[in-house]
Amino acid sequence: MAKSKEVFICQNCGASSPKWQGQCAGCGEWNTLLAEVQSARPRSGRAGAKGARADASTTLSAQASHEQPRLATGSAELDRVLGGGLVPGSVTLIGGDPGIGKSTLMLQAAAALNPLGTVLYATGEESLKQVALRARRLGLEAAACRLVAETCVETIVAAATELRARALIVDSIQTMYSERIEAAPGAVSQLRECTAELVRFAKTVGTAVLLVGHVTKEGQIAGPRVLEHMVDTVLYFESDTGSRFRVLRSVKNRFGAANEIGVFAMLETGLREVTNPSAIFLSRHKQPVSGSVITVMREGTRSLLIEVQVLADASLGANPRRVSVGIDSNRLTMLLAVAHRHAGLALPGQDIFANVVGGVRLTETAADLAIVMAARSSLRDVPLPNSLIAFGELGLAGEIRPVPFGEERLREAAKHGFKLALVPEANVPKRSPEGMTVRGVTRLAQALEAF
Ligand code: TYD
Ligand code: MG
């Protein structure tokens, strides 16, 4: 007889509790506990610990010798984010807002992967007709990949096993359910069990599994972090509202660098890769404008030119506002304080608005110098030359600290015609890139006086 027990699982963090509570003891969120039934039905056909023997282990060298080649997904950008192609037997989770293009990307990948072996595309959200309609729009109606409209993981796994699929795409994991669990699809215990089942399948058979995941309001893959721990690779698909550019970012990758990005453009005919995205986010003012400074950001192995804008305006209220988009607001406040103390940049009674052009989010401290320079430029209404780039981390003592990959950043900027660079002293290369003058600075005051 299968024994069933009701437990309360937090839909935010996955913590379980024997009785209902208003607040989750694990993460402190309110009203996130949901009753889920956990059945203790045994897994069939799996040997227990008793079956383990010494010869079940192996050596690293024996394993390393038969590594399978990676599968090319037909998109250099996707391959790049995956760390050089899809690894057989790996599980990849792709998260993103609704309508961002996850299904489009998966369908395009399915069509490109299919010649390498059967690809099974399991759709739980759209009907087969809708998928076919999209395929026609993408010009992929002739692709030979297999489709199934199904939400039961056991059935999908059985189908993939029968087809000896090289790759299995599950769109989306939130619509899937496992027969072993009685909770509704999308509940934490369902998500966990379905993902576990698919991970088991991928590891034993060697099929590459791609899972599409929805994102919550807070921007995390719904059905919390538990999924991120279970899979090998987590990719996020992001974009600025209204922009046709899409950025695919790896936040976790067991087979490559994390934080690698791939850039796509959403066109009428699907997603097209942008192979040289380093300057797509620049607005390229004809005349120099005040409050705008270009910096070079490092994303994985890629350098991106990013425009930072700051607007200082006389405040109408008693409490001047500090508003930032794409820049951490605490960091902005700190930088303004450093600029005040160490470079005499007085901002009383000024509202400060900071923005990163193109909906990019700055994740690096290397943009510090550019932000402060833009603030000063706006406050004094003095435009900086538009052939200038600046990067460097700012310390609380007003020092400018070096950042990694200084030379690569300079080279990328020089490639796009920038002629002047203001960088930390330690980042000044022995030989500047051709056509570029590189100036090293050690203190903030010195940097702000340079122009
Ligand atoms: P979709 O892949 O369905 O998004 P997701 O699976 O992440 O929810 O993408 C749907 C959006 O993309 C929709 O708003 C229309 C747009 N789109 C195009 O602009 N061109 C195309 O060729 C396709 C297929 C979709
Ligand atoms: Mg979709």
CSV table of C-alpha atoms and ligand atoms in Angstrom, one decimal:
chain,number,residue,atom,x,y,z
A,1,MET,CA,0.0,0.0,0.0
A,2,ALA,CA,1.3,3.4,-0.9
A,3,LYS,CA,1.4,5.7,2.1
A,4,SER,CA,0.5,9.4,1.5
A,5,LYS,CA,1.3,12.2,3.7
A,6,GLU,CA,0.2,15.9,3.4
A,7,VAL,CA,3.0,18.4,3.9
A,8,PHE,CA,3.1,22.1,3.4
A,9,ILE,CA,5.7,23.3,0.9
A,10,CYS,CA,6.8,26.9,0.4
A,11,GLN,CA,6.3,27.8,-3.2
A,12,ASN,CA,9.0,30.4,-3.0
A,13,CYS,CA,12.0,28.5,-1.4
A,14,GLY,CA,10.8,24.9,-1.4
A,15,ALA,CA,11.1,24.4,2.4
A,16,SER,CA,8.5,22.0,3.8
A,17,SER,CA,6.6,22.1,7.1
A,18,PRO,CA,4.3,19.6,8.7
A,19,LYS,CA,1.6,22.1,9.4
A,20,TRP,CA,0.3,25.3,7.8
A,21,GLN,CA,1.9,28.6,8.8
A,22,GLY,CA,1.3,32.1,7.6
A,23,GLN,CA,5.0,32.8,7.2
A,24,CYS,CA,7.6,30.4,5.7
A,25,ALA,CA,10.2,29.5,8.3
A,26,GLY,CA,12.8,29.0,5.5
A,27,CYS,CA,12.6,32.3,3.6
A,28,GLY,CA,10.3,34.5,5.6
A,29,GLU,CA,7.8,35.0,2.8
A,30,TRP,CA,4.1,35.3,3.7
A,31,ASN,CA,1.3,33.1,2.3
A,32,THR,CA,3.5,30.9,0.3
A,33,LEU,CA,2.8,27.5,2.0
A,34,LEU,CA,0.7,25.2,0.0
A,35,ALA,CA,-0.6,21.7,0.9
A,36,GLU,CA,1.0,19.0,-1.2
A,37,VAL,CA,0.6,15.3,-0.9
A,38,GLN,CA,3.8,13.3,-0.9
A,39,SER,CA,3.3,9.7,-1.6
A,40,ALA,CA,5.9,7.2,-0.6
A,41,ARG,CA,5.4,5.0,-3.6
A,42,PRO,CA,8.7,3.2,-4.3
A,43,ARG,CA,10.5,3.7,-7.6
A,44,SER,CA,10.3,0.6,-9.6
A,45,GLY,CA,13.3,-1.1,-11.1
A,46,ARG,CA,15.9,0.7,-9.1
A,47,ALA,CA,18.4,-1.3,-7.0
A,48,GLY,CA,18.9,-0.1,-3.5
A,49,ALA,CA,22.2,0.6,-1.8
A,50,LYS,CA,22.6,-3.1,-1.4
A,51,GLY,CA,23.5,-3.4,-5.1
A,52,ALA,CA,26.5,-1.2,-4.9
A,53,ARG,CA,29.8,-3.0,-5.4
A,54,ALA,CA,33.4,-1.9,-5.7
A,55,ASP,CA,33.5,-2.6,-9.4
A,56,ALA,CA,30.7,-0.1,-9.9
A,57,SER,CA,33.3,2.7,-9.5
A,58,THR,CA,35.7,3.8,-12.2
A,59,THR,CA,38.7,6.0,-12.7
A,60,LEU,CA,38.8,9.5,-14.0
A,61,SER,CA,41.1,8.7,-16.9
A,62,ALA,CA,38.8,5.9,-18.1
A,63,GLN,CA,35.9,8.3,-18.1
A,64,ALA,CA,37.8,11.1,-19.7
A,65,SER,CA,38.9,9.0,-22.6
A,66,HIS,CA,35.4,8.5,-24.0
A,67,GLU,CA,34.1,12.0,-24.0
A,68,GLN,CA,31.3,12.5,-26.5
A,69,PRO,CA,31.5,15.5,-28.8
A,70,ARG,CA,29.2,18.4,-28.2
A,71,LEU,CA,26.2,19.0,-30.4
A,72,ALA,CA,26.1,22.2,-32.5
A,73,THR,CA,22.7,23.9,-32.0
A,74,GLY,CA,22.9,25.7,-35.3
A,75,SER,CA,23.3,29.0,-33.6
A,76,ALA,CA,26.8,30.2,-32.8
A,77,GLU,CA,25.5,32.5,-30.1
A,78,LEU,CA,23.6,29.7,-28.3
A,79,ASP,CA,26.6,27.4,-28.6
A,80,ARG,CA,28.8,30.1,-27.1
A,81,VAL,CA,26.5,30.5,-24.1
A,82,LEU,CA,26.4,26.8,-23.6
A,83,GLY,CA,30.2,26.8,-23.5
A,84,GLY,CA,30.8,25.4,-27.0
A,85,GLY,CA,27.7,23.4,-27.9
A,86,LEU,CA,25.2,21.1,-26.2
A,87,VAL,CA,26.7,18.4,-24.0
A,88,PRO,CA,25.1,15.0,-24.5
A,89,GLY,CA,23.4,13.9,-21.3
A,90,SER,CA,23.2,17.5,-19.9
A,91,VAL,CA,20.2,19.3,-18.6
A,92,THR,CA,19.8,22.9,-19.5
A,93,LEU,CA,17.1,25.3,-18.0
A,94,ILE,CA,16.2,28.3,-20.1
A,95,GLY,CA,14.2,31.0,-18.2
A,96,GLY,CA,12.7,34.2,-19.3
A,97,ASP,CA,9.6,36.4,-19.3
A,98,PRO,CA,6.6,35.3,-21.3
A,99,GLY,CA,6.8,36.2,-25.0
A,100,ILE,CA,10.6,36.8,-25.0
A,101,GLY,CA,11.2,34.1,-27.5
A,102,LYS,CA,12.0,30.9,-25.5
A,103,SER,CA,9.8,28.7,-27.6
A,104,THR,CA,11.1,30.3,-30.8
A,105,LEU,CA,14.7,29.7,-29.8
A,106,MET,CA,13.9,26.1,-28.9
A,107,LEU,CA,12.1,25.4,-32.1
A,108,GLN,CA,15.0,26.8,-34.1
A,109,ALA,CA,17.5,24.8,-32.1
A,110,ALA,CA,15.3,21.6,-32.5
A,111,ALA,CA,15.3,22.1,-36.3
A,112,ALA,CA,19.1,22.6,-36.4
A,113,LEU,CA,19.9,19.7,-34.1
A,114,ASN,CA,17.7,17.2,-35.8
A,115,PRO,CA,20.1,16.2,-38.6
A,116,LEU,CA,22.5,15.0,-35.8
A,117,GLY,CA,19.9,12.7,-34.3
A,118,THR,CA,16.2,12.6,-33.5
A,119,VAL,CA,15.0,15.6,-31.5
A,120,LEU,CA,11.7,15.4,-29.5
A,121,TYR,CA,9.9,18.6,-28.8
A,122,ALA,CA,7.4,18.2,-26.1
A,123,THR,CA,5.0,21.1,-25.8
A,124,GLY,CA,2.7,21.4,-22.8
A,125,GLU,CA,1.6,25.0,-23.5
A,126,GLU,CA,0.7,25.1,-27.2
A,127,SER,CA,-1.1,22.7,-29.4
A,128,LEU,CA,0.7,20.9,-32.2
A,129,LYS,CA,-1.1,23.3,-34.6
A,130,GLN,CA,0.3,26.3,-32.9
A,131,VAL,CA,3.8,24.9,-33.0
A,132,ALA,CA,3.4,24.1,-36.7
A,133,LEU,CA,2.2,27.6,-37.4
A,134,ARG,CA,5.2,29.1,-35.7
A,135,ALA,CA,7.5,26.7,-37.6
A,136,ARG,CA,6.0,27.9,-40.9
A,137,ARG,CA,6.7,31.5,-39.9
A,138,LEU,CA,10.2,30.5,-39.1
A,139,GLY,CA,10.6,28.7,-42.4
A,140,LEU,CA,11.2,25.5,-40.6
A,141,GLU,CA,8.1,23.5,-41.7
A,142,ALA,CA,10.3,21.0,-43.4
A,143,ALA,CA,12.3,20.2,-40.3
A,144,ALA,CA,12.1,16.6,-39.3
A,145,CYS,CA,12.0,16.9,-35.6
A,146,ARG,CA,9.3,15.0,-33.7
A,147,LEU,CA,6.6,16.8,-31.8
A,148,VAL,CA,4.4,15.7,-29.0
A,149,ALA,CA,1.7,17.6,-27.1
A,150,GLU,CA,2.0,16.1,-23.7
A,151,THR,CA,2.3,17.1,-20.1
A,152,CYS,CA,3.1,13.8,-18.3
A,153,VAL,CA,6.8,13.4,-17.9
A,154,GLU,CA,6.7,9.7,-17.7
A,155,THR,CA,5.0,9.6,-21.1
A,156,ILE,CA,7.5,12.1,-22.6
A,157,VAL,CA,10.4,10.1,-21.2
A,158,ALA,CA,9.0,6.9,-22.6
A,159,ALA,CA,8.5,8.5,-26.0
A,160,ALA,CA,12.1,9.9,-26.0
A,161,THR,CA,13.5,6.6,-25.0
A,162,GLU,CA,11.6,4.8,-27.8
A,163,LEU,CA,12.8,7.4,-30.4
A,164,ARG,CA,16.4,7.2,-29.0
A,165,ALA,CA,16.3,11.0,-29.0
A,166,ARG,CA,19.6,12.8,-29.0
A,167,ALA,CA,17.9,15.9,-27.6
A,168,LEU,CA,14.6,16.4,-25.7
A,169,ILE,CA,13.0,19.8,-25.4
A,170,VAL,CA,10.4,20.3,-22.7
A,171,ASP,CA,8.3,23.5,-23.1
A,172,SER,CA,7.6,24.3,-20.3
A,173,ILE,CA,8.6,22.5,-17.1
A,174,GLN,CA,5.8,24.4,-15.2
A,175,THR,CA,3.1,22.6,-17.2
A,176,MET,CA,4.5,19.1,-16.6
A,177,TYR,CA,3.3,16.6,-14.0
A,178,SER,CA,4.6,13.3,-12.7
A,179,GLU,CA,2.2,10.5,-12.0
A,180,ARG,CA,4.0,9.8,-8.7
A,181,ILE,CA,3.0,13.1,-7.2
A,182,GLU,CA,-0.5,14.3,-6.6
A,183,ALA,CA,0.1,18.0,-6.5
A,184,ALA,CA,-1.0,20.2,-9.4
A,185,PRO,CA,1.5,21.0,-12.2
A,186,GLY,CA,3.6,24.0,-11.3
A,187,ALA,CA,3.7,23.2,-7.6
A,188,VAL,CA,7.1,22.9,-6.1
A,189,SER,CA,7.0,19.2,-5.4
A,190,GLN,CA,5.8,18.6,-9.0
A,191,LEU,CA,8.5,20.7,-10.5
A,192,ARG,CA,11.1,18.9,-8.4
A,193,GLU,CA,9.9,15.5,-9.3
A,194,CYS,CA,9.5,16.2,-13.0
A,195,THR,CA,13.0,17.8,-13.2
A,196,ALA,CA,14.5,14.9,-11.2
A,197,GLU,CA,12.9,12.4,-13.6
A,198,LEU,CA,14.2,14.3,-16.6
A,199,VAL,CA,17.7,14.6,-15.0
A,200,ARG,CA,17.7,10.8,-14.3
A,201,PHE,CA,16.7,10.2,-17.9
A,202,ALA,CA,19.4,12.5,-19.3
A,203,LYS,CA,22.2,11.0,-17.2
A,204,THR,CA,21.3,7.4,-17.9
A,205,VAL,CA,20.5,7.6,-21.6
A,206,GLY,CA,22.8,10.4,-22.6
A,207,THR,CA,20.1,12.5,-24.2
A,208,ALA,CA,20.6,16.3,-23.9
A,209,VAL,CA,17.5,17.8,-22.2
A,210,LEU,CA,16.5,21.4,-22.6
A,211,LEU,CA,13.8,22.7,-20.2
A,212,VAL,CA,11.9,26.0,-20.7
A,213,GLY,CA,11.1,27.7,-17.4
A,214,HIS,CA,8.9,30.6,-16.6
A,215,VAL,CA,10.1,33.5,-14.6
A,216,THR,CA,8.3,35.0,-11.6
A,217,LYS,CA,7.6,38.7,-11.0
A,218,GLU,CA,10.9,38.9,-9.1
A,219,GLY,CA,12.7,37.6,-12.2
A,220,GLN,CA,13.6,34.2,-10.9
A,221,ILE,CA,12.7,30.9,-12.4
A,222,ALA,CA,9.3,30.0,-10.8
A,223,GLY,CA,9.5,27.1,-8.5
A,224,PRO,CA,12.5,28.5,-6.8
A,225,ARG,CA,16.1,27.9,-6.7
A,226,VAL,CA,15.6,24.1,-6.3
A,227,LEU,CA,15.5,23.7,-10.1
A,228,GLU,CA,18.8,25.7,-10.5
A,229,HIS,CA,20.6,23.2,-8.2
A,230,MET,CA,19.3,20.2,-10.1
A,231,VAL,CA,20.3,21.1,-13.6
A,232,ASP,CA,23.7,21.5,-15.2
A,233,THR,CA,23.2,24.8,-16.9
A,234,VAL,CA,20.9,27.7,-16.3
A,235,LEU,CA,20.4,30.3,-19.0
A,236,TYR,CA,18.3,33.5,-18.8
A,237,PHE,CA,16.7,35.2,-21.8
A,238,GLU,CA,16.4,38.9,-21.2
A,239,SER,CA,15.5,42.0,-23.0
A,240,ASP,CA,14.6,45.6,-22.6
A,241,THR,CA,10.9,46.3,-23.0
A,242,GLY,CA,10.3,47.3,-26.6
A,243,SER,CA,13.7,46.4,-27.8
A,244,ARG,CA,14.1,43.7,-30.4
A,245,PHE,CA,17.5,42.7,-29.0
A,246,ARG,CA,17.5,39.6,-26.8
A,247,VAL,CA,20.4,38.7,-24.5
A,248,LEU,CA,20.9,35.1,-23.5
A,249,ARG,CA,23.0,34.8,-20.4
A,250,SER,CA,24.4,31.8,-18.6
A,251,VAL,CA,24.2,32.1,-14.8
A,252,LYS,CA,25.3,28.6,-14.1
A,253,ASN,CA,27.2,26.3,-16.4
A,254,ARG,CA,28.9,23.0,-15.4
A,255,PHE,CA,30.5,22.8,-18.9
A,256,GLY,CA,31.6,26.4,-19.6
A,257,ALA,CA,32.0,29.9,-18.3
A,258,ALA,CA,29.2,31.4,-16.4
A,259,ASN,CA,28.1,34.9,-17.3
A,260,GLU,CA,28.7,34.3,-21.0
A,261,ILE,CA,26.2,36.1,-23.2
A,262,GLY,CA,24.7,35.6,-26.6
A,263,VAL,CA,22.9,38.3,-28.4
A,264,PHE,CA,19.9,37.8,-30.7
A,265,ALA,CA,17.5,40.1,-32.6
A,266,MET,CA,13.9,39.1,-32.8
A,267,LEU,CA,12.7,39.6,-36.4
A,268,GLU,CA,9.6,38.7,-38.3
A,269,THR,CA,11.3,35.5,-39.3
A,270,GLY,CA,12.4,34.5,-35.9
A,271,LEU,CA,15.6,35.0,-33.8
A,272,ARG,CA,18.7,36.0,-35.7
A,273,GLU,CA,22.0,36.1,-34.0
A,274,VAL,CA,24.0,39.3,-33.7
A,275,THR,CA,27.5,38.1,-34.1
A,276,ASN,CA,29.2,41.4,-33.3
A,277,PRO,CA,27.1,43.0,-30.6
A,278,SER,CA,29.8,45.1,-28.9
A,279,ALA,CA,28.4,48.4,-30.0
A,280,ILE,CA,24.7,47.8,-30.5
A,281,PHE,CA,23.8,49.5,-27.2
A,282,LEU,CA,25.4,52.8,-28.1
A,283,SER,CA,23.3,55.8,-29.1
A,284,ARG,CA,26.1,57.5,-31.0
A,285,HIS,CA,25.4,61.2,-30.5
A,286,LYS,CA,26.5,63.4,-33.4
A,287,GLN,CA,27.6,66.2,-31.0
A,288,PRO,CA,29.1,65.5,-27.6
A,289,VAL,CA,26.3,65.7,-25.0
A,290,SER,CA,26.7,66.4,-21.3
A,291,GLY,CA,26.0,63.6,-18.8
A,292,SER,CA,27.0,60.7,-21.1
A,293,VAL,CA,30.1,58.6,-20.9
A,294,ILE,CA,31.0,55.4,-22.7
A,295,THR,CA,32.4,52.5,-20.7
A,296,VAL,CA,33.5,49.0,-21.6
A,297,MET,CA,31.8,46.1,-19.8
A,298,ARG,CA,33.0,42.6,-19.7
A,299,GLU,CA,30.4,39.8,-20.1
A,300,GLY,CA,32.0,36.4,-20.0
A,301,THR,CA,34.6,36.4,-22.7
A,302,ARG,CA,33.1,39.4,-24.5
A,303,SER,CA,33.6,43.1,-24.2
A,304,LEU,CA,30.6,45.4,-24.7
A,305,LEU,CA,30.6,49.1,-25.1
A,306,ILE,CA,28.0,50.6,-22.9
A,307,GLU,CA,26.7,54.2,-22.5
A,308,VAL,CA,26.1,55.5,-19.0
A,309,GLN,CA,23.9,58.5,-18.7
A,310,VAL,CA,23.4,60.7,-15.6
A,311,LEU,CA,21.1,63.7,-15.3
A,312,ALA,CA,21.5,66.1,-12.4
A,313,ASP,CA,18.5,68.4,-12.0
A,314,ALA,CA,17.5,70.9,-9.4
A,315,SER,CA,15.2,69.2,-6.9
A,316,LEU,CA,11.8,70.5,-6.2
A,317,GLY,CA,11.3,68.5,-3.0
A,318,ALA,CA,13.0,68.6,0.4
A,319,ASN,CA,14.5,65.1,-0.3
A,320,PRO,CA,16.5,65.0,-3.5
A,321,ARG,CA,15.9,61.8,-5.5
A,322,ARG,CA,18.4,59.2,-6.5
A,323,VAL,CA,16.9,57.1,-9.3
A,324,SER,CA,18.9,54.5,-11.2
A,325,VAL,CA,18.0,52.1,-14.0
A,326,GLY,CA,20.5,49.4,-14.8
A,327,ILE,CA,22.8,50.5,-12.0
A,328,ASP,CA,22.6,49.3,-8.4
A,329,SER,CA,21.1,52.2,-6.4
A,330,ASN,CA,23.3,51.5,-3.4
A,331,ARG,CA,26.3,51.7,-5.5
A,332,LEU,CA,25.2,54.9,-7.1
A,333,THR,CA,24.7,56.5,-3.7
A,334,MET,CA,28.1,55.3,-2.6
A,335,LEU,CA,29.8,56.7,-5.7
A,336,LEU,CA,28.2,60.1,-5.3
A,337,ALA,CA,29.4,60.2,-1.7
A,338,VAL,CA,32.9,59.3,-2.8
A,339,ALA,CA,32.7,62.0,-5.5
A,340,HIS,CA,31.6,64.5,-3.0
A,341,ARG,CA,34.3,63.8,-0.4
A,342,HIS,CA,37.2,63.2,-2.6
A,343,ALA,CA,36.6,65.3,-5.7
A,344,GLY,CA,34.4,68.1,-4.3
A,345,LEU,CA,31.4,67.2,-6.5
A,346,ALA,CA,28.7,68.9,-4.4
A,347,LEU,CA,25.2,67.7,-5.2
A,348,PRO,CA,22.9,69.3,-2.6
A,349,GLY,CA,19.5,69.9,-3.8
A,350,GLN,CA,20.0,67.9,-6.9
A,351,ASP,CA,17.9,65.0,-8.2
A,352,ILE,CA,20.2,62.4,-9.8
A,353,PHE,CA,18.9,60.1,-12.5
A,354,ALA,CA,21.3,57.4,-13.8
A,355,ASN,CA,20.5,55.2,-16.7
A,356,VAL,CA,22.3,52.6,-18.8
A,357,VAL,CA,21.3,52.9,-22.5
A,358,GLY,CA,19.7,49.8,-24.1
A,359,GLY,CA,18.3,48.3,-21.0
A,360,VAL,CA,21.6,46.8,-20.1
A,361,ARG,CA,22.3,46.1,-16.4
A,362,LEU,CA,25.7,47.0,-15.1
A,363,THR,CA,27.0,44.1,-13.1
A,364,GLU,CA,30.6,45.2,-12.8
A,365,THR,CA,32.4,47.8,-10.6
A,366,ALA,CA,34.4,48.7,-13.7
A,367,ALA,CA,31.7,51.2,-14.6
A,368,ASP,CA,32.2,53.3,-11.5
A,369,LEU,CA,34.5,55.8,-13.1
A,370,ALA,CA,32.2,56.4,-16.0
A,371,ILE,CA,29.2,56.9,-13.7
A,372,VAL,CA,31.0,59.6,-11.7
A,373,MET,CA,32.3,61.3,-14.8
A,374,ALA,CA,28.8,61.4,-16.3
A,375,ALA,CA,27.5,62.9,-13.0
A,376,ARG,CA,30.0,65.6,-13.1
A,377,SER,CA,29.5,66.3,-16.8
A,378,SER,CA,25.8,66.7,-16.2
A,379,LEU,CA,26.2,68.8,-13.1
A,380,ARG,CA,28.6,71.3,-14.7
A,381,ASP,CA,26.9,70.9,-18.1
A,382,VAL,CA,30.3,70.2,-19.7
A,383,PRO,CA,30.1,67.5,-22.5
A,384,LEU,CA,33.0,65.1,-22.6
A,385,PRO,CA,34.6,64.2,-26.0
A,386,ASN,CA,32.6,61.5,-27.8
A,387,SER,CA,35.7,59.7,-28.7
A,388,LEU,CA,36.4,59.0,-25.0
A,389,ILE,CA,35.9,55.8,-23.0
A,390,ALA,CA,36.5,55.4,-19.3
A,391,PHE,CA,36.5,52.4,-16.9
A,392,GLY,CA,37.9,51.7,-13.4
A,393,GLU,CA,36.7,50.8,-10.0
A,394,LEU,CA,36.3,53.4,-7.4
A,395,GLY,CA,37.3,52.9,-3.7
A,396,LEU,CA,35.9,54.7,-0.7
A,397,ALA,CA,39.2,56.5,-0.2
A,398,GLY,CA,38.9,58.1,-3.6
A,399,GLU,CA,41.4,55.7,-5.3
A,400,ILE,CA,40.9,54.2,-8.7
A,401,ARG,CA,41.5,50.5,-8.7
A,402,PRO,CA,42.4,48.4,-11.7
A,403,VAL,CA,39.9,46.0,-13.2
A,404,PRO,CA,40.4,42.7,-15.0
A,405,PHE,CA,40.8,42.4,-18.8
A,406,GLY,CA,42.0,46.0,-19.2
A,407,GLU,CA,43.8,45.4,-22.5
A,408,GLU,CA,40.9,43.5,-24.0
A,409,ARG,CA,38.5,46.3,-23.1
A,410,LEU,CA,40.8,48.9,-24.7
A,411,ARG,CA,41.2,46.8,-27.8
A,412,GLU,CA,37.4,46.5,-28.2
A,413,ALA,CA,37.0,50.3,-27.8
A,414,ALA,CA,39.8,51.0,-30.3
A,415,LYS,CA,38.2,48.7,-32.8
A,416,HIS,CA,35.1,50.9,-32.7
A,417,GLY,CA,37.1,54.1,-33.3
A,418,PHE,CA,37.4,55.4,-29.8
A,419,LYS,CA,40.6,57.5,-29.5
A,420,LEU,CA,40.9,58.4,-25.9
A,421,ALA,CA,40.8,56.2,-22.8
A,422,LEU,CA,40.8,57.1,-19.2
A,423,VAL,CA,41.7,54.0,-17.2
A,424,PRO,CA,43.3,53.0,-13.8
A,425,GLU,CA,47.1,53.4,-13.9
A,426,ALA,CA,47.7,49.7,-13.5
A,427,ASN,CA,45.5,49.0,-16.6
A,428,VAL,CA,47.7,51.1,-18.9
A,429,PRO,CA,49.2,48.7,-21.4
A,430,LYS,CA,52.8,48.8,-22.5
A,431,ARG,CA,51.7,49.5,-26.0
A,432,SER,CA,48.4,51.3,-26.5
A,433,PRO,CA,46.1,50.0,-29.2
A,434,GLU,CA,46.6,51.7,-32.5
A,435,GLY,CA,45.1,55.1,-32.8
A,436,MET,CA,44.3,55.4,-29.1
A,437,THR,CA,45.7,57.5,-26.4
A,438,VAL,CA,45.5,55.8,-23.0
A,439,ARG,CA,45.7,57.9,-19.9
A,440,GLY,CA,46.3,56.3,-16.5
A,441,VAL,CA,44.9,57.7,-13.3
A,442,THR,CA,45.2,56.7,-9.6
A,443,ARG,CA,42.9,59.2,-7.9
A,444,LEU,CA,39.3,60.3,-8.7
A,445,ALA,CA,40.2,64.0,-8.4
A,446,GLN,CA,42.9,63.5,-11.0
A,447,ALA,CA,40.5,61.7,-13.3
A,448,LEU,CA,37.8,64.4,-13.1
A,449,GLU,CA,40.4,67.1,-13.8
A,450,ALA,CA,41.6,65.4,-16.9
A,451,PHE,CA,38.9,67.0,-19.0
B,1,TYD,P1,7.8,32.9,-28.0
B,1,TYD,O1,8.9,32.1,-28.5
B,1,TYD,O2,6.4,32.3,-28.1
B,1,TYD,O3,8.0,33.3,-26.5
B,1,TYD,P2,8.0,32.5,-25.1
B,1,TYD,O4,8.0,31.1,-25.5
B,1,TYD,O5,9.3,32.9,-24.4
B,1,TYD,O6,6.8,32.9,-24.4
B,1,TYD,O7,7.9,34.3,-28.7
B,1,TYD,C1,6.7,35.0,-28.9
B,1,TYD,C2,7.0,36.4,-29.3
B,1,TYD,O8,8.0,36.6,-30.3
B,1,TYD,C3,5.7,37.0,-29.8
B,1,TYD,O9,5.5,38.2,-29.1
B,1,TYD,C4,6.0,37.3,-31.3
B,1,TYD,C5,7.5,37.3,-31.4
B,1,TYD,N1,7.9,36.6,-32.7
B,1,TYD,C6,8.5,37.4,-33.7
B,1,TYD,O10,8.6,38.6,-33.5
B,1,TYD,N2,8.9,36.8,-34.8
B,1,TYD,C7,8.8,35.4,-35.0
B,1,TYD,O11,9.2,34.9,-36.0
B,1,TYD,C8,8.2,34.7,-34.0
B,1,TYD,C9,8.0,33.2,-34.1
B,1,TYD,C10,7.8,35.3,-32.8
B,2,MG,MG,6.6,29.6,-25.1
